[in-house]
């Protein structure tokens, strides 16, 4: 009841929508702008050893410690119909899911698992039945362990053909109903974190000639080419790739830190946007030399759009020491990590950073079409479901998207992360969900948080005010703490 009164207080107090970022409704967004939410297969499905699925590298990693596992997770594999009804009640336009490679093709190549195929067909059909557009990520970090054991996964070029064959199955089986495909989830983080530095320190601005990174680019290029040659004319869909995109500002006003910030943007954003997405610039398309040498004229002309994953903004400082994989000065390493809002802490609410990313893409890369695929705030999974901190975060960042739209950025959709609390392998105590999931309950009961009710009201056309939200937060209980 308190949540309902709170929402009435926010929404019904306003009978107008302004042009300032404080007050807006979904009616201020362009026609066709998509609002959605998202999950990943590994974190949501559970049923890790059911119906023919075999382990992925994530299973192996999680089971290497004594902590909680994803074996059941949210039990989405069995509860997907219930979850789609929740999406419908919220009035989501779209939903981003990923396909579990080891569920669809358990050995990584070869026969398709009919039960895995049936599950994804049923899930996609259920979304469409309720008028929810499916967006599909082909690879969200769950490589079949069999391929890792055989040749080391992404570090070997054999992965290119295996991934392309996996994508071919997905295009063929689901493509008549899926029009938005995302090949590889955040390769700029995955290559460095999984193959160069290790997950604990993968947020450093480290650039390497990673074979894993190169193979991800080649796999994306091969998959995009396959879709355009074999499926696009019949299915009329589009293919893109996702980029993990922090915004960066100088740590001090020194000229060195300003130059370091520009250098970080060039390597961390420009390198991936320009090469991964093959942006048209100065009348030509560009790919890294390794891709030109290996694939040549078979490279696709471009990705159709770019997916952005953005959570917060970081300070950037000049470092006089060089960094090499596996060799860090401990003092320097610690100082870098203290700049990161991670490991269960709240992300600072810095929506202007998101505007900075979108403006950077607009000004430098021909206003490439963009979807935000992940944006959200972690909170303590064991705290109250009255998550006012998450509401304030979402309100501010969606307002930043609106400001960017009004400034001319070609951003076409916003996907909140994540639809419900899921298995979080970095820190299981901090989750991103709009819905609380009781992981102690065998039934994995879902309960709406204040953020779910807030997002639903926004999607139903209510007008929202950040100042009223702040006033309410200060005059009542603080809600969920991020600490």
XYZ file of C-alpha atoms in Angstrom:
483
model
C 0.000 0.000 0.000
C 2.869 2.356 0.842
C 4.335 1.768 -2.631
C 1.032 2.602 -4.303
C 0.633 5.829 -2.323
C 4.223 6.732 -3.125
C 3.619 6.324 -6.847
C 0.403 8.315 -6.708
C 2.357 11.067 -4.983
C 4.959 11.122 -7.752
C 2.789 10.794 -10.823
C -0.607 12.331 -10.149
C 0.852 15.576 -8.820
C 1.833 16.564 -12.353
C -0.484 17.227 -15.253
C 2.194 18.464 -17.609
C 5.514 17.412 -19.054
C 8.318 19.931 -19.316
C 11.369 20.167 -21.494
C 13.694 20.124 -18.506
C 15.256 16.823 -17.496
C 13.441 16.845 -14.149
C 9.943 16.190 -15.485
C 9.038 13.932 -18.391
C 6.851 11.079 -19.593
C 7.287 8.436 -22.266
C 5.141 10.618 -24.526
C 8.114 12.980 -24.781
C 10.085 10.291 -26.620
C 9.834 9.863 -30.400
C 7.282 7.534 -31.881
C 8.815 4.082 -32.158
C 11.268 4.582 -29.300
C 11.554 1.237 -27.480
C 11.482 0.751 -23.715
C 12.508 -2.656 -22.440
C 14.357 -4.697 -19.881
C 16.785 -7.606 -20.071
C 18.245 -10.803 -18.631
C 21.047 -13.173 -19.611
C 20.479 -16.896 -20.009
C 23.140 -17.973 -17.528
C 21.923 -15.663 -14.769
C 18.190 -16.259 -15.247
C 17.445 -19.709 -16.665
C 18.865 -22.173 -14.129
C 18.157 -25.815 -15.104
C 21.866 -26.179 -15.797
C 21.802 -29.951 -16.245
C 18.304 -30.417 -17.614
C 17.105 -31.378 -21.093
C 20.499 -31.835 -22.652
C 22.323 -28.704 -21.519
C 25.975 -29.256 -20.607
C 28.349 -26.877 -18.751
C 29.608 -23.551 -20.007
C 32.785 -21.809 -18.902
C 30.663 -19.784 -16.467
C 29.455 -23.010 -14.827
C 33.052 -24.119 -14.432
C 34.117 -20.772 -12.969
C 31.238 -20.573 -10.498
C 31.689 -24.151 -9.311
C 35.394 -23.592 -8.731
C 34.598 -21.825 -5.429
C 32.469 -22.614 -2.397
C 30.031 -19.770 -3.025
C 26.478 -19.840 -4.373
C 25.879 -21.222 -7.850
C 23.553 -20.532 -10.739
C 22.198 -24.081 -10.860
C 18.657 -22.857 -10.251
C 19.148 -19.076 -10.590
C 15.688 -17.543 -11.195
C 14.386 -20.830 -12.628
C 13.415 -18.906 -15.742
C 13.628 -22.107 -17.761
C 10.456 -23.273 -16.010
C 8.887 -19.915 -15.118
C 9.242 -18.015 -18.401
C 5.480 -17.812 -18.983
C 4.965 -16.236 -15.581
C 7.763 -13.777 -16.298
C 6.343 -12.785 -19.679
C 3.039 -11.995 -17.982
C 4.919 -9.710 -15.589
C 6.570 -8.003 -18.565
C 3.174 -7.507 -20.144
C 1.679 -6.059 -16.967
C 4.579 -3.602 -16.871
C 3.909 -2.699 -20.537
C 7.403 -3.413 -21.821
C 7.784 -2.762 -25.535
C 10.695 -5.162 -25.875
C 12.759 -7.690 -23.983
C 16.432 -8.592 -24.434
C 17.283 -12.256 -23.878
C 20.338 -14.308 -24.688
C 20.601 -17.780 -26.194
C 22.564 -20.292 -24.128
C 24.980 -21.834 -26.607
C 25.491 -24.969 -24.442
C 21.721 -25.436 -24.220
C 21.094 -25.091 -27.945
C 24.224 -26.860 -29.218
C 25.660 -28.553 -26.117
C 29.038 -29.549 -27.555
C 29.534 -26.179 -29.216
C 29.188 -27.664 -32.693
C 27.239 -30.502 -34.215
C 23.676 -31.612 -33.461
C 21.093 -29.136 -32.195
C 19.480 -30.058 -28.883
C 15.738 -30.365 -29.723
C 14.619 -29.565 -26.164
C 16.782 -26.470 -26.047
C 15.468 -25.406 -29.445
C 11.889 -25.899 -28.291
C 12.454 -23.825 -25.150
C 13.684 -20.776 -27.065
C 10.947 -21.079 -29.668
C 8.349 -21.231 -26.918
C 9.890 -18.297 -25.069
C 10.023 -16.109 -28.182
C 6.476 -17.113 -29.148
C 5.260 -16.196 -25.659
C 6.845 -12.747 -25.905
C 5.244 -12.117 -29.284
C 1.896 -13.414 -28.039
C 1.903 -10.587 -25.488
C 3.078 -7.967 -27.963
C 6.654 -7.787 -26.644
C 9.409 -7.483 -29.253
C 12.249 -9.990 -28.709
C 15.809 -8.708 -28.971
C 18.358 -11.532 -28.875
C 22.007 -11.620 -27.830
C 23.761 -14.598 -29.391
C 26.649 -14.700 -26.948
C 26.449 -13.458 -23.349
C 29.693 -14.995 -22.065
C 28.525 -18.623 -21.733
C 30.913 -20.457 -24.053
C 30.439 -24.241 -24.103
C 33.114 -25.732 -21.867
C 33.736 -28.367 -24.547
C 35.189 -25.724 -26.891
C 37.290 -24.202 -24.123
C 38.719 -27.648 -23.388
C 39.325 -28.469 -27.033
C 41.169 -25.389 -28.239
C 40.985 -22.614 -25.633
C 37.788 -20.940 -26.796
C 38.157 -17.379 -28.059
C 41.938 -17.466 -28.279
C 41.824 -19.810 -31.278
C 40.483 -18.899 -34.715
C 38.499 -22.137 -34.782
C 35.945 -20.276 -32.691
C 35.018 -18.103 -35.690
C 33.523 -20.969 -37.689
C 31.918 -22.546 -34.625
C 30.294 -19.270 -33.565
C 29.111 -18.541 -37.098
C 27.545 -22.005 -37.319
C 25.809 -21.432 -33.966
C 24.495 -18.080 -35.217
C 23.321 -19.739 -38.427
C 21.128 -22.107 -36.394
C 19.676 -19.163 -34.467
C 18.977 -17.117 -37.603
C 17.391 -20.093 -39.331
C 15.240 -21.227 -36.406
C 14.242 -17.926 -34.787
C 14.846 -15.282 -37.445
C 11.295 -15.179 -38.788
C 10.245 -13.706 -35.426
C 13.414 -11.977 -34.199
C 14.324 -8.751 -35.990
C 17.044 -7.392 -33.693
C 20.188 -9.452 -33.169
C 23.244 -8.672 -31.049
C 26.237 -10.852 -31.804
C 28.632 -10.640 -28.835
C 28.064 -9.013 -25.477
C 30.673 -6.350 -24.630
C 33.761 -7.830 -26.343
C 35.859 -4.904 -25.121
C 35.349 -6.129 -21.549
C 35.173 -9.844 -22.273
C 38.489 -10.104 -24.109
C 40.443 -8.190 -21.512
C 38.670 -9.549 -18.463
C 38.509 -13.160 -19.514
C 41.758 -13.525 -21.437
C 44.136 -10.676 -20.550
C 43.737 -9.451 -17.002
C 41.288 -11.626 -15.117
C 37.854 -10.604 -13.894
C 38.944 -8.827 -10.711
C 40.802 -6.054 -12.498
C 39.274 -5.981 -15.938
C 38.138 -2.367 -15.720
C 41.614 -0.922 -16.127
C 42.203 0.938 -19.378
C 44.445 -1.754 -20.705
C 44.794 -2.321 -24.424
C 46.427 -5.400 -25.895
C 46.784 -7.149 -29.201
C 44.515 -9.813 -27.794
C 43.898 -12.834 -29.983
C 40.590 -13.250 -28.150
C 39.548 -9.722 -29.059
C 40.581 -10.176 -32.685
C 38.647 -13.426 -32.925
C 35.559 -11.792 -31.455
C 35.751 -9.095 -34.124
C 36.206 -11.722 -36.811
C 33.312 -13.788 -35.464
C 31.104 -10.706 -35.437
C 32.123 -9.868 -39.001
C 31.542 -13.420 -40.187
C 28.145 -13.598 -38.503
C 27.029 -10.218 -39.832
C 28.098 -11.191 -43.350
C 26.186 -14.480 -43.054
C 23.005 -12.691 -42.011
C 23.211 -10.112 -44.786
C 23.911 -12.709 -47.464
C 21.528 -15.449 -46.393
C 18.755 -14.007 -44.224
C 18.309 -10.244 -44.331
C 16.284 -10.089 -47.548
C 13.887 -12.738 -46.232
C 13.724 -11.879 -42.547
C 14.269 -8.083 -42.701
C 16.167 -7.973 -39.436
C 19.269 -6.153 -38.259
C 22.535 -7.135 -36.594
C 24.672 -5.170 -34.148
C 27.273 -5.599 -31.437
C 27.439 -4.231 -27.890
C 30.025 -1.956 -26.298
C 30.668 -1.464 -22.597
C 30.930 2.319 -22.448
C 32.067 4.259 -19.430
C 32.349 8.010 -19.785
C 35.654 9.415 -18.583
C 36.691 12.746 -17.074
C 40.131 13.968 -15.949
C 41.063 13.117 -12.370
C 42.692 16.539 -11.982
C 42.878 19.711 -14.064
C 46.437 18.906 -15.115
C 47.261 18.816 -18.797
C 48.604 15.273 -18.371
C 45.268 14.011 -17.007
C 43.351 15.785 -19.765
C 45.516 14.125 -22.399
C 45.172 10.788 -20.596
C 41.391 11.154 -20.716
C 41.417 11.763 -24.446
C 43.743 8.804 -24.884
C 41.412 6.607 -22.835
C 38.420 7.656 -24.931
C 40.344 6.947 -28.117
C 41.276 3.436 -27.037
C 38.260 2.525 -24.965
C 35.472 4.019 -27.079
C 36.752 5.090 -30.481
C 38.710 1.912 -31.210
C 35.666 -0.262 -30.654
C 33.056 2.017 -32.136
C 35.082 2.711 -35.263
C 36.372 -0.800 -35.872
C 33.888 -3.185 -34.261
C 30.912 -1.444 -35.720
C 32.672 -0.501 -38.950
C 31.411 3.050 -38.934
C 31.390 5.008 -42.118
C 33.889 7.813 -41.660
C 35.413 10.153 -44.215
C 33.689 8.208 -46.982
C 35.146 4.802 -46.171
C 34.559 1.857 -43.894
C 37.397 0.714 -41.715
C 38.367 -2.515 -39.993
C 41.476 -3.457 -38.044
C 44.323 -4.692 -40.242
C 44.090 -8.212 -38.806
C 40.498 -8.453 -40.017
C 41.373 -7.116 -43.451
C 44.190 -9.643 -43.789
C 42.094 -12.581 -42.623
C 38.679 -11.884 -44.119
C 39.372 -9.365 -46.853
C 36.492 -8.554 -49.181
C 34.158 -10.848 -47.247
C 33.880 -8.242 -44.478
C 30.391 -6.730 -44.124
C 29.990 -3.073 -44.987
C 28.724 -2.156 -41.528
C 26.786 -3.178 -38.468
C 23.230 -1.933 -38.532
C 23.361 -0.406 -35.067
C 25.379 -0.259 -31.866
C 24.335 -1.505 -28.441
C 25.641 0.510 -25.488
C 26.107 -0.769 -21.959
C 26.566 2.155 -19.588
C 26.444 2.408 -15.819
C 28.603 5.285 -14.615
C 31.503 7.687 -15.224
C 35.138 7.225 -14.216
C 38.040 9.531 -13.475
C 41.075 9.082 -15.682
C 44.625 9.867 -14.575
C 47.959 9.733 -16.344
C 50.232 6.906 -15.215
C 53.936 7.130 -15.870
C 54.452 3.374 -15.490
C 53.610 0.986 -18.287
C 51.193 -1.867 -17.703
C 51.700 -5.356 -19.036
C 49.381 -8.308 -18.642
C 50.044 -10.001 -15.341
C 52.625 -7.434 -14.147
C 51.315 -4.523 -12.080
C 52.812 -2.257 -9.493
C 50.636 -2.959 -6.438
C 50.319 0.687 -5.333
C 49.365 1.829 -8.821
C 46.874 -1.016 -9.190
C 45.172 -0.185 -5.897
C 44.834 3.490 -6.745
C 43.128 2.607 -10.012
C 40.680 0.251 -8.384
C 39.638 2.899 -5.884
C 38.347 4.948 -8.796
C 35.871 2.258 -9.754
C 32.278 2.087 -8.536
C 32.058 -1.667 -8.434
C 31.947 -4.797 -6.260
C 28.535 -4.163 -4.785
C 28.763 -0.416 -4.292
C 26.234 2.003 -5.681
C 27.068 3.582 -8.996
C 27.224 7.345 -8.585
C 24.259 8.964 -10.326
C 26.066 10.845 -13.086
C 23.633 10.952 -16.017
C 25.606 13.658 -17.793
C 28.211 10.956 -18.418
C 25.720 8.981 -20.482
C 24.930 12.118 -22.434
C 28.669 12.492 -22.988
C 28.962 9.011 -24.491
C 26.018 9.585 -26.822
C 27.294 13.016 -27.859
C 30.742 11.538 -28.551
C 29.240 8.939 -30.876
C 27.015 11.495 -32.590
C 29.831 13.957 -33.230
C 32.544 11.507 -34.231
C 30.763 8.653 -35.990
C 28.009 9.972 -38.171
C 25.280 9.657 -35.522
C 25.219 5.871 -35.609
C 21.882 4.347 -34.505
C 22.209 3.288 -30.876
C 20.247 1.198 -28.390
C 21.056 1.324 -24.700
C 21.047 -2.368 -23.761
C 22.046 -2.201 -20.097
C 21.656 0.535 -17.506
C 20.832 -0.015 -13.876
C 21.762 0.288 -10.219
C 22.860 -2.539 -7.885
C 21.315 -2.670 -4.423
C 21.631 -5.075 -1.538
C 19.526 -8.108 -2.415
C 18.581 -8.619 1.235
C 17.260 -5.087 1.816
C 13.766 -3.637 1.517
C 11.971 -3.780 -1.804
C 11.354 -0.034 -1.424
C 14.367 0.740 -3.631
C 14.143 4.513 -3.931
C 17.824 4.750 -4.778
C 17.292 2.651 -7.899
C 14.264 4.750 -8.876
C 16.280 7.941 -8.617
C 19.057 6.396 -10.717
C 16.698 5.177 -13.461
C 14.810 8.460 -13.505
C 18.018 10.426 -13.982
C 19.463 8.206 -16.718
C 16.252 7.962 -18.721
C 16.090 11.769 -18.523
C 19.641 11.826 -19.915
C 18.498 9.650 -22.822
C 15.658 12.098 -23.481
C 18.078 15.038 -23.395
C 20.262 13.219 -25.910
C 17.293 12.541 -28.180
C 16.398 16.233 -28.079
C 20.009 17.076 -28.893
C 19.846 14.964 -32.026
C 21.391 11.646 -30.993
C 19.939 8.710 -32.918
C 19.192 6.596 -29.834
C 16.265 4.299 -30.482
C 15.695 2.329 -27.312
C 16.390 1.988 -23.593
C 16.703 -1.403 -21.875
C 16.885 -1.386 -18.086
C 19.153 -3.980 -16.446
C 17.816 -6.237 -15.102
C 14.187 -7.299 -15.159
C 14.546 -9.260 -11.929
C 17.187 -10.129 -9.387
C 19.456 -12.718 -10.974
C 22.503 -14.750 -10.086
C 25.398 -12.284 -9.836
C 28.719 -14.102 -9.918
C 30.830 -11.056 -8.959
C 28.888 -10.310 -5.771
C 25.708 -12.356 -5.201
C 24.547 -9.965 -2.463
C 23.999 -7.101 -4.909
C 21.381 -7.359 -7.614
C 19.850 -5.089 -10.257
C 16.286 -6.338 -10.515
C 12.998 -4.505 -10.767
C 11.523 -7.644 -9.214
C 12.814 -9.189 -6.012
C 13.477 -12.928 -6.258
C 13.529 -14.953 -3.061
C 16.429 -17.302 -3.746
C 15.731 -19.154 -0.485
C 12.307 -20.166 -1.755
C 12.315 -23.259 -4.011
C 9.518 -21.601 -5.996
C 11.658 -18.505 -6.618
C 8.752 -16.167 -5.911
C 8.911 -12.784 -7.694
C 7.800 -9.569 -5.929
C 7.690 -6.092 -7.509
C 9.975 -3.469 -6.034
C 9.136 0.213 -6.004
C 11.281 0.506 -9.136
C 9.062 -1.993 -10.965
C 5.963 0.033 -10.141
C 7.743 3.255 -11.095
C 8.985 1.923 -14.446
C 5.581 0.472 -15.210
C 3.895 3.792 -14.505
C 6.370 5.557 -16.788
C 5.667 3.068 -19.579
C 1.934 3.618 -19.123
C 2.365 7.311 -19.889
C 2.531 8.914 -16.447
C 4.567 12.070 -15.959
C 7.423 11.889 -13.467
C 9.382 14.473 -11.485
C 12.807 13.869 -10.031
C 12.473 16.698 -7.513
C 9.293 15.251 -6.057
C 11.033 11.899 -5.825
C 13.952 13.485 -3.953
C 11.627 15.326 -1.586
C 9.790 12.112 -0.842
C 13.068 10.262 -0.273
C 14.310 12.845 2.249
C 11.063 13.002 4.208
C 10.597 9.254 4.621
C 12.632 6.097 5.073
C 15.733 5.975 2.854
C 14.716 2.721 1.166
C 17.367 0.324 -0.044
C 20.963 1.125 0.820
C 23.663 0.307 -1.679
C 26.230 -0.310 1.021
